[in-house]
mmCIF file of C-alpha atoms in Angstrom:
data_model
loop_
_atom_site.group_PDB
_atom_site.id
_atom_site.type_symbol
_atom_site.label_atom_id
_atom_site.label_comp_id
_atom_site.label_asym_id
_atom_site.label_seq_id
_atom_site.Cartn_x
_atom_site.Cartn_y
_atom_site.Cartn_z
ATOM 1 C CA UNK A 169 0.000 0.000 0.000
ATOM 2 C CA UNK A 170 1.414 3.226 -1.393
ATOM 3 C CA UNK A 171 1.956 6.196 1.396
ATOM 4 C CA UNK A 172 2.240 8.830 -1.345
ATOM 5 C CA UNK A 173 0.243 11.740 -1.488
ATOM 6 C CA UNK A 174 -2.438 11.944 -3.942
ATOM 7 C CA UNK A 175 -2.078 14.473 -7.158
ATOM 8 C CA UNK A 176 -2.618 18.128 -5.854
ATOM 9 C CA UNK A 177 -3.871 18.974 -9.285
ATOM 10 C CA UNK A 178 -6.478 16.081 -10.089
ATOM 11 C CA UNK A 179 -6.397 14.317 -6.776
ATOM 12 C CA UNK A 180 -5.505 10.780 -8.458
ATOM 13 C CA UNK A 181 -4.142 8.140 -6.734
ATOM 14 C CA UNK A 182 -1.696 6.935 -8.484
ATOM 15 C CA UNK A 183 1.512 8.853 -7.602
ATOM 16 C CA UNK A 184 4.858 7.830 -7.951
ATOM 17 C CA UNK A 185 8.013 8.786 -7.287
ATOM 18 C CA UNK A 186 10.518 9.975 -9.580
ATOM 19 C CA UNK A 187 13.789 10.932 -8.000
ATOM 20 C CA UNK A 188 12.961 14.244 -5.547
ATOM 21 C CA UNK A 189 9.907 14.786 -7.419
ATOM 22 C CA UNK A 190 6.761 13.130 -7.002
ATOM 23 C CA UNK A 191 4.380 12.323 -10.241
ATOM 24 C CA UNK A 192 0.828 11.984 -11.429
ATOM 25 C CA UNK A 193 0.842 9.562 -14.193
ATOM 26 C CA UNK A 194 -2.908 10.906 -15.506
ATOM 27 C CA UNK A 195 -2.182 14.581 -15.182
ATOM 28 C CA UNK A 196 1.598 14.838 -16.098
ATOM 29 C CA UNK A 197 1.659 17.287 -12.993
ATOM 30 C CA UNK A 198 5.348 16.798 -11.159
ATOM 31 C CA UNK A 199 5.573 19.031 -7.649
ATOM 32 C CA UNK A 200 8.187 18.093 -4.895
ATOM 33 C CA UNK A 201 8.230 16.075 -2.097
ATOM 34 C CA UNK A 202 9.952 17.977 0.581
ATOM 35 C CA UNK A 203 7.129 20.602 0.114
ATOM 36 C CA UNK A 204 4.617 18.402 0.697
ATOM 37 C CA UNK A 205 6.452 17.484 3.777
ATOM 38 C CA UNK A 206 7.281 21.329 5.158
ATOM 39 C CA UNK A 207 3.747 22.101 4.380
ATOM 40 C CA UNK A 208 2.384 18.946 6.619
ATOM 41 C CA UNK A 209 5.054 19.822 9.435
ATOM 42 C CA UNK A 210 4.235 23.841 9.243
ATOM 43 C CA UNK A 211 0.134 23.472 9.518
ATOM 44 C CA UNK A 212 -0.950 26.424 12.593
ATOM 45 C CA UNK A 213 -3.918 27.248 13.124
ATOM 46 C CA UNK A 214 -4.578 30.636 14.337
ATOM 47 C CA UNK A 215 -7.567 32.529 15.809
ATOM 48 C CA UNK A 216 -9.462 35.805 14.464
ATOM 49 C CA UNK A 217 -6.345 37.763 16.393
ATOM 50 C CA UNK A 218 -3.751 36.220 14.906
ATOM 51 C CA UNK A 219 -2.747 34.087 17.749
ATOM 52 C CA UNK A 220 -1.804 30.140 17.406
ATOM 53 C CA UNK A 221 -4.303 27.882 18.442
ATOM 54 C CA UNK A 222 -3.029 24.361 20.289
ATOM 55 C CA UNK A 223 -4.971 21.259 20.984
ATOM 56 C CA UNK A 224 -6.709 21.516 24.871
ATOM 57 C CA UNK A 225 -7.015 25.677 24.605
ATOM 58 C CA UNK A 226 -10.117 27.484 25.982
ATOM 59 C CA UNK A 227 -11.663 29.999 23.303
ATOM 60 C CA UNK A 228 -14.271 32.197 23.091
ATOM 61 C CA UNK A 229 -17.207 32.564 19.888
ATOM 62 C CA UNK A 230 -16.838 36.338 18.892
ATOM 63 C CA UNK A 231 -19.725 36.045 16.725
ATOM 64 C CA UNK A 232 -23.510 34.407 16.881
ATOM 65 C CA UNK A 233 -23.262 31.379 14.732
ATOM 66 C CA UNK A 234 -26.453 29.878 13.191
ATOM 67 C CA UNK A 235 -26.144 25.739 14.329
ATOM 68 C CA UNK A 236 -26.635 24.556 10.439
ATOM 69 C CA UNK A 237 -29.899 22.053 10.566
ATOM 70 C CA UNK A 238 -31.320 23.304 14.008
ATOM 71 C CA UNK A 239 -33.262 27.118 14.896
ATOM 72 C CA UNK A 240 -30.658 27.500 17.603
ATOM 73 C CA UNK A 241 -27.074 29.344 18.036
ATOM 74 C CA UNK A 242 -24.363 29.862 19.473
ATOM 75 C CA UNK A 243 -24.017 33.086 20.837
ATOM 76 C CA UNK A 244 -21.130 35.765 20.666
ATOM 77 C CA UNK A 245 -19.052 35.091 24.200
ATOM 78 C CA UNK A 246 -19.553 31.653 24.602
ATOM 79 C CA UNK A 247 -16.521 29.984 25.767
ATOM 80 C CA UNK A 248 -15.271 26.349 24.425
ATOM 81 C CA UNK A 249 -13.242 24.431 26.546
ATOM 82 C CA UNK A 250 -10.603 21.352 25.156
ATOM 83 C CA UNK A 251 -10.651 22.275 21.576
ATOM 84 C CA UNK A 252 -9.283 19.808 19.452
ATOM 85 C CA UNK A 253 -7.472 20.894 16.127
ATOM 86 C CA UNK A 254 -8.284 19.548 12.538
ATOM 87 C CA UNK A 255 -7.643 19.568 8.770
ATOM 88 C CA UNK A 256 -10.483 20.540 6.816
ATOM 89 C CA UNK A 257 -12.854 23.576 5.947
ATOM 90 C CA UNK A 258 -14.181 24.135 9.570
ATOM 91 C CA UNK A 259 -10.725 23.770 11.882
ATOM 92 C CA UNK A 260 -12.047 22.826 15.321
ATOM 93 C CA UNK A 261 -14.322 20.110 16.434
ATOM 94 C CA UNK A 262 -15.623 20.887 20.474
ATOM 95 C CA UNK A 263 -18.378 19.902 22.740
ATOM 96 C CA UNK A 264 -20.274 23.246 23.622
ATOM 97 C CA UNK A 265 -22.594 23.606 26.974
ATOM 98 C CA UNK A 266 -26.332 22.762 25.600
ATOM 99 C CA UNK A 267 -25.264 22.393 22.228
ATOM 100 C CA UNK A 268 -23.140 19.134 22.103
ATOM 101 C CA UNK A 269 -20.795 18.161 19.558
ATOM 102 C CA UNK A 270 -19.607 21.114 16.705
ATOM 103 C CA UNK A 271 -17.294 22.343 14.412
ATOM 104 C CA UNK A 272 -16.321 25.609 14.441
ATOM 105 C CA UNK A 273 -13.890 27.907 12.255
ATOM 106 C CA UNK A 274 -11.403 29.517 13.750
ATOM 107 C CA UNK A 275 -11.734 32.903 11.708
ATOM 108 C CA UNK A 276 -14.572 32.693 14.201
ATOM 109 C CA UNK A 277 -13.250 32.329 17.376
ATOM 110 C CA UNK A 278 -10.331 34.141 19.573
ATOM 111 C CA UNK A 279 -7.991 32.642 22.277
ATOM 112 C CA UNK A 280 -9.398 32.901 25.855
#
């Protein structure tokens, strides 16, 4: 089982390696390795301020955030302890007070 990346370009599969590059054989698009590797190893996450988030911080909502499929929100102030950091289009997955289980952004969110 290959532990290549798949093709930035058309997400295939079926990279290779070619010397320091790394190949898509059904795109002809070559990008380097290392890269891939700095940009892994350099992934922070920062809040609306600027300031780097960790796995385990406390933050704080700075905005009232519609809960997507439900008439409630969360409201501006709430704080959300034990945030865990992830890839992906929303950043942090919490438990919030009343609410349960969410995702949150962190363009949405500031460092408590």
């Amino acid at each position: 089982m290959s532990t290549l990346p798949n093709c930035p370009k058309c997400n295939s599969e079926y990279t290779y390696e070619d010397g320091l590059l790394l190949v898509c054989p059904e795109c002809a698009h070559e990008w380097s390795a290392s890269k891939e590797v700095q940009a892994e190893a350099a992934k922070v996450w920062r809040d609306a301020n600027g300031n780097i988030l960790q796995d385990g911080d406390t933050v704080t909502v700075i905005k009232d955030l519609k809960v997507r499929g439900s008439s409630s929100f969360v409201k501006g102030g709430t704080k959300v302890k034990n945030i865990r950091l992830v890839d992906g289009d929303h950043d942090i997955d919490c438990r919030i007070e009343g609410i349960g289980a969410m995702q949150l952004k962190s363009e949405f969110v500031r460092k408590a």
